[in-house]
mmCIF file of C-alpha atoms in Angstrom:
data_model
loop_
_atom_site.group_PDB
_atom_site.id
_atom_site.type_symbol
_atom_site.label_atom_id
_atom_site.label_comp_id
_atom_site.label_asym_id
_atom_site.label_seq_id
_atom_site.Cartn_x
_atom_site.Cartn_y
_atom_site.Cartn_z
ATOM 1 C CA ASP A 1 91.296 97.086 47.913
ATOM 2 C CA THR A 2 91.549 100.081 50.311
ATOM 3 C CA ALA A 3 90.076 103.098 48.585
ATOM 4 C CA VAL A 4 92.021 105.878 49.626
ATOM 5 C CA SER A 5 95.272 104.971 51.213
ATOM 6 C CA GLN A 6 97.936 107.157 52.752
ATOM 7 C CA THR A 7 101.574 106.811 52.982
ATOM 8 C CA PRO A 8 102.855 107.488 55.880
ATOM 9 C CA LYS A 9 100.608 106.498 58.593
ATOM 10 C CA TYR A 10 102.795 108.414 61.241
ATOM 11 C CA LEU A 11 105.444 110.342 60.782
ATOM 12 C CA VAL A 12 107.389 112.188 63.734
ATOM 13 C CA THR A 13 110.574 114.303 62.651
ATOM 14 C CA GLN A 14 112.102 117.283 64.046
ATOM 15 C CA MET A 15 111.387 121.033 63.342
ATOM 16 C CA GLY A 16 112.992 122.466 60.290
ATOM 17 C CA ASN A 17 112.892 118.674 58.510
ATOM 18 C CA ASP A 18 110.896 118.284 54.740
ATOM 19 C CA LYS A 19 109.079 115.720 55.005
ATOM 20 C CA SER A 20 106.037 113.990 52.460
ATOM 21 C CA ILE A 21 102.693 112.300 52.735
ATOM 22 C CA LYS A 22 101.012 110.305 49.610
ATOM 23 C CA CYS A 23 97.841 109.804 48.678
ATOM 24 C CA GLU A 24 96.096 107.386 46.460
ATOM 25 C CA GLN A 25 93.013 106.541 45.468
ATOM 26 C CA ASN A 26 91.212 104.018 43.371
ATOM 27 C CA LEU A 27 87.804 104.902 43.078
ATOM 28 C CA GLY A 28 87.977 106.651 39.880
ATOM 29 C CA HIS A 29 87.276 109.908 41.394
ATOM 30 C CA ASP A 30 88.214 113.139 39.545
ATOM 31 C CA THR A 31 88.668 115.304 42.952
ATOM 32 C CA MET A 32 91.028 115.148 46.155
ATOM 33 C CA TYR A 33 91.619 116.778 49.002
ATOM 34 C CA TRP A 34 93.716 117.553 51.455
ATOM 35 C CA TYR A 35 92.279 118.484 55.071
ATOM 36 C CA LYS A 36 93.903 119.027 58.587
ATOM 37 C CA GLN A 37 92.776 118.366 62.106
ATOM 38 C CA ASP A 38 94.206 119.865 64.753
ATOM 39 C CA SER A 39 94.182 118.723 68.471
ATOM 40 C CA LYS A 40 91.131 120.881 68.731
ATOM 41 C CA LYS A 41 89.524 118.311 66.387
ATOM 42 C CA PHE A 42 88.873 121.140 63.554
ATOM 43 C CA LEU A 43 88.903 119.366 60.446
ATOM 44 C CA LYS A 44 90.046 122.335 58.000
ATOM 45 C CA ILE A 45 90.180 122.133 54.329
ATOM 46 C CA MET A 46 93.392 122.921 52.711
ATOM 47 C CA PHE A 47 94.016 122.168 49.310
ATOM 48 C CA SER A 48 91.614 120.689 46.653
ATOM 49 C CA TYR A 49 92.512 119.017 42.536
ATOM 50 C CA ASN A 50 90.076 118.279 39.791
ATOM 51 C CA ASN A 51 91.805 116.185 37.639
ATOM 52 C CA LYS A 52 95.154 117.233 38.256
ATOM 53 C CA GLU A 53 94.257 121.086 38.554
ATOM 54 C CA LEU A 54 94.373 122.987 41.813
ATOM 55 C CA ILE A 55 90.748 124.095 42.662
ATOM 56 C CA ILE A 56 90.439 125.036 46.117
ATOM 57 C CA ASN A 57 93.855 126.553 48.069
ATOM 58 C CA GLU A 58 92.836 128.029 51.581
ATOM 59 C CA THR A 59 94.677 130.104 53.195
ATOM 60 C CA VAL A 60 97.791 127.970 53.865
ATOM 61 C CA PRO A 61 101.793 128.293 54.694
ATOM 62 C CA ASN A 62 103.940 128.349 51.626
ATOM 63 C CA ARG A 63 105.600 125.574 53.165
ATOM 64 C CA PHE A 64 102.826 123.506 51.985
ATOM 65 C CA SER A 65 102.727 122.187 48.051
ATOM 66 C CA PRO A 66 100.638 119.675 47.104
ATOM 67 C CA LYS A 67 101.410 117.490 44.154
ATOM 68 C CA SER A 68 99.128 116.026 41.765
ATOM 69 C CA PRO A 69 101.092 113.315 38.867
ATOM 70 C CA ASP A 70 97.904 112.093 37.791
ATOM 71 C CA LYS A 71 94.023 112.077 39.074
ATOM 72 C CA ALA A 72 94.512 108.417 41.493
ATOM 73 C CA HIS A 73 97.233 110.486 43.495
ATOM 74 C CA LEU A 74 97.724 113.803 45.310
ATOM 75 C CA ASN A 75 100.617 114.351 47.412
ATOM 76 C CA LEU A 76 101.218 117.043 50.099
ATOM 77 C CA HIS A 77 105.206 118.102 50.506
ATOM 78 C CA ILE A 78 105.812 120.430 53.548
ATOM 79 C CA ASN A 79 109.148 122.281 53.527
ATOM 80 C CA SER A 80 110.640 123.189 57.111
ATOM 81 C CA LEU A 81 108.523 121.814 59.584
ATOM 82 C CA GLU A 82 107.096 123.769 62.436
ATOM 83 C CA LEU A 83 105.573 122.547 65.908
ATOM 84 C CA GLY A 84 102.761 123.770 64.874
ATOM 85 C CA ASP A 85 101.811 122.130 61.983
ATOM 86 C CA SER A 86 101.741 118.934 64.379
ATOM 87 C CA ALA A 87 98.461 117.794 63.369
ATOM 88 C CA VAL A 88 96.415 114.455 61.751
ATOM 89 C CA TYR A 89 96.390 114.690 57.990
ATOM 90 C CA PHE A 90 93.567 113.141 55.784
ATOM 91 C CA CYS A 91 93.233 112.958 52.236
ATOM 92 C CA ALA A 92 90.494 112.538 50.763
ATOM 93 C CA SER A 93 88.243 111.972 47.467
ATOM 94 C CA SER A 94 84.493 112.207 45.588
ATOM 95 C CA PRO A 95 83.798 111.601 41.963
ATOM 96 C CA GLN A 96 83.105 115.331 40.679
ATOM 97 C CA GLY A 97 84.247 117.933 43.078
ATOM 98 C CA HIS A 98 82.086 121.040 41.670
ATOM 99 C CA ARG A 99 79.144 118.800 42.460
ATOM 100 C CA ASP A 100 77.492 119.958 45.920
ATOM 101 C CA THR A 101 75.806 116.182 45.835
ATOM 102 C CA ASP A 102 79.136 114.737 46.071
ATOM 103 C CA THR A 103 80.128 112.229 49.068
ATOM 104 C CA GLN A 104 83.419 112.667 50.752
ATOM 105 C CA TYR A 105 86.010 109.685 51.147
ATOM 106 C CA PHE A 106 88.250 109.573 53.147
ATOM 107 C CA GLY A 107 91.960 107.998 53.440
ATOM 108 C CA PRO A 108 93.161 107.022 57.413
ATOM 109 C CA GLY A 109 95.133 109.467 58.093
ATOM 110 C CA THR A 110 97.928 110.756 58.567
ATOM 111 C CA ARG A 111 99.658 112.001 62.346
ATOM 112 C CA LEU A 112 102.521 113.755 62.072
ATOM 113 C CA THR A 113 104.261 114.987 65.499
ATOM 114 C CA VAL A 114 106.789 117.766 65.107
ATOM 115 C CA LEU A 115 109.195 117.815 67.328
ATOM 116 C CA ARG B 1 80.299 134.106 63.995
ATOM 117 C CA LYS B 2 81.540 130.659 63.296
ATOM 118 C CA GLU B 3 80.608 129.003 59.603
ATOM 119 C CA VAL B 4 79.431 125.790 60.895
ATOM 120 C CA GLU B 5 78.872 125.261 64.901
ATOM 121 C CA GLN B 6 78.158 122.776 66.605
ATOM 122 C CA ASP B 7 77.979 122.246 70.533
ATOM 123 C CA PRO B 8 80.814 119.777 71.154
ATOM 124 C CA GLY B 9 79.061 117.674 74.130
ATOM 125 C CA PRO B 10 80.106 115.346 75.327
ATOM 126 C CA PHE B 11 75.971 114.015 75.275
ATOM 127 C CA ASN B 12 76.009 111.470 77.475
ATOM 128 C CA VAL B 13 73.170 108.904 76.920
ATOM 129 C CA PRO B 14 72.228 105.705 78.490
ATOM 130 C CA GLU B 15 71.277 102.434 75.730
ATOM 131 C CA GLY B 16 67.804 103.279 74.043
ATOM 132 C CA ALA B 17 67.435 106.812 74.470
ATOM 133 C CA THR B 18 66.924 109.123 71.394
ATOM 134 C CA VAL B 19 68.967 111.936 71.410
ATOM 135 C CA ALA B 20 69.454 114.915 68.428
ATOM 136 C CA PHE B 21 72.082 117.524 68.063
ATOM 137 C CA ASN B 22 71.758 120.629 66.114
ATOM 138 C CA CYS B 23 74.076 122.584 63.445
ATOM 139 C CA THR B 24 73.749 125.783 62.755
ATOM 140 C CA TYR B 25 75.757 127.534 59.533
ATOM 141 C CA SER B 26 75.943 131.457 58.484
ATOM 142 C CA ASN B 27 76.133 130.971 54.623
ATOM 143 C CA SER B 28 72.403 131.471 53.693
ATOM 144 C CA ALA B 29 74.046 130.600 49.811
ATOM 145 C CA SER B 30 74.987 126.892 51.283
ATOM 146 C CA GLN B 31 74.018 124.441 48.869
ATOM 147 C CA SER B 32 74.221 120.945 50.470
ATOM 148 C CA PHE B 33 74.528 119.513 53.537
ATOM 149 C CA PHE B 34 75.751 116.222 54.974
ATOM 150 C CA TRP B 35 76.193 114.310 58.586
ATOM 151 C CA TYR B 36 79.060 112.526 58.870
ATOM 152 C CA ARG B 37 80.572 110.051 62.096
ATOM 153 C CA GLN B 38 84.188 110.447 63.368
ATOM 154 C CA ASP B 39 85.422 107.354 65.148
ATOM 155 C CA CYS B 40 88.368 107.747 67.554
ATOM 156 C CA ARG B 41 91.010 108.223 65.741
ATOM 157 C CA LYS B 42 89.653 107.064 62.328
ATOM 158 C CA GLU B 43 88.645 108.927 59.446
ATOM 159 C CA PRO B 44 85.108 111.022 58.739
ATOM 160 C CA LYS B 45 82.515 108.216 57.061
ATOM 161 C CA LEU B 46 79.283 109.779 55.098
ATOM 162 C CA LEU B 47 76.216 108.892 57.554
ATOM 163 C CA MET B 48 73.783 110.728 55.714
ATOM 164 C CA SER B 49 73.002 113.268 53.318
ATOM 165 C CA VAL B 50 70.343 116.264 54.497
ATOM 166 C CA TYR B 51 67.806 116.711 52.003
ATOM 167 C CA SER B 52 65.256 120.024 51.937
ATOM 168 C CA SER B 53 62.114 117.725 52.407
ATOM 169 C CA GLY B 54 64.067 115.657 55.490
ATOM 170 C CA ASN B 55 64.968 112.201 55.329
ATOM 171 C CA GLU B 56 65.325 109.033 57.198
ATOM 172 C CA ASP B 57 68.060 106.089 57.355
ATOM 173 C CA GLY B 58 66.621 103.434 59.746
ATOM 174 C CA ARG B 59 67.318 105.005 63.553
ATOM 175 C CA PHE B 60 68.908 108.590 61.930
ATOM 176 C CA THR B 61 66.625 111.254 60.930
ATOM 177 C CA ALA B 62 68.264 113.988 59.378
ATOM 178 C CA GLN B 63 66.429 117.507 58.770
ATOM 179 C CA LEU B 64 67.243 120.747 57.082
ATOM 180 C CA ASN B 65 65.558 124.373 58.264
ATOM 181 C CA ARG B 66 67.061 126.931 56.133
ATOM 182 C CA ALA B 67 65.149 130.273 56.549
ATOM 183 C CA SER B 68 66.686 129.238 60.490
ATOM 184 C CA GLN B 69 69.949 128.052 58.943
ATOM 185 C CA TYR B 70 70.483 125.103 60.811
ATOM 186 C CA ILE B 71 70.409 121.288 60.355
ATOM 187 C CA SER B 72 69.687 118.452 62.598
ATOM 188 C CA LEU B 73 69.983 114.816 63.603
ATOM 189 C CA LEU B 74 68.115 112.554 65.484
ATOM 190 C CA ILE B 75 69.255 109.488 66.463
ATOM 191 C CA ARG B 76 66.264 107.285 68.181
ATOM 192 C CA ASP B 77 67.039 103.879 70.473
ATOM 193 C CA SER B 78 70.608 104.642 70.591
ATOM 194 C CA LYS B 79 73.097 101.923 70.493
ATOM 195 C CA LEU B 80 77.207 101.233 72.012
ATOM 196 C CA SER B 81 78.077 101.814 68.904
ATOM 197 C CA ASP B 82 76.349 105.110 67.970
ATOM 198 C CA SER B 83 79.015 106.666 70.389
ATOM 199 C CA ALA B 84 81.492 108.860 67.948
ATOM 200 C CA THR B 85 82.116 111.781 66.751
ATOM 201 C CA TYR B 86 79.276 113.473 64.521
ATOM 202 C CA LEU B 87 79.870 116.121 61.868
ATOM 203 C CA CYS B 88 78.164 118.382 60.183
ATOM 204 C CA VAL B 89 79.551 119.397 56.928
ATOM 205 C CA VAL B 90 77.735 122.349 54.347
ATOM 206 C CA ASN B 91 78.896 122.589 50.790
ATOM 207 C CA GLY B 92 79.080 126.393 50.375
ATOM 208 C CA ARG B 93 80.326 128.031 46.898
ATOM 209 C CA PRO B 94 81.938 131.425 47.779
ATOM 210 C CA GLY B 95 84.116 132.019 44.191
ATOM 211 C CA GLY B 96 82.714 129.363 42.067
ATOM 212 C CA SER B 97 84.315 126.588 43.547
ATOM 213 C CA TYR B 98 81.838 123.770 46.332
ATOM 214 C CA ILE B 99 83.965 124.109 49.335
ATOM 215 C CA PRO B 100 83.117 121.722 52.625
ATOM 216 C CA THR B 101 83.329 123.658 55.976
ATOM 217 C CA PHE B 102 82.680 120.949 58.609
ATOM 218 C CA GLY B 103 81.755 121.662 62.166
ATOM 219 C CA ARG B 104 83.976 120.444 64.904
ATOM 220 C CA GLY B 105 81.328 117.773 65.387
ATOM 221 C CA THR B 106 79.549 116.311 68.545
ATOM 222 C CA SER B 107 80.562 113.709 70.714
ATOM 223 C CA LEU B 108 78.123 111.172 71.716
ATOM 224 C CA ILE B 109 78.769 108.768 74.951
ATOM 225 C CA VAL B 110 76.529 106.059 74.962
ATOM 226 C CA HIS B 111 76.763 103.897 78.027
ATOM 227 C CA PRO B 112 75.096 100.857 79.469
#
């Protein structure tokens, strides 16, 4: 009965590789997000999709590409991984992202380590 | 000036103490405000929304001061289980989309 799930939970990989992280929510929410939390614990939004449409695209390298096959899924693909990509990546969802009162529900996070 | 600023702490308090955190924000057009709690190596979870009139949920009280652009969280009668990082979140609307901006969090350690 997990609300927002992510796979994998841990990801260890070499520099230069390409990897994907998957996210699914079973809450029926319209909006999904990807956040990056670095070693200094700053949680920064990367992307947001509302009903499969990209609505927020913060300044992230082109190597990061989100894909939303349907409104319950938002995957994150990362090309040519770099050391600085090591972080915890959180997926989140909210009922309607364009409402300022929306609560966000976070997945458990994916801890990415690039060697 | 950072968009959302919090004192990282840690705040080290004994059980039963009252502790307060502040969070300042720079965007005067910010629309909504929240406190989230994040336990070590876990995801953030909503603690409470912050309303203009202030709101209380058990031992937790949140207040908003729009004139001075800060929000606060007061925890009364601290429990060991309150030990966590408390994240301030401000929703702005630059360019039309609501963009949630997180502070770096304030660490609270409650000791016996």
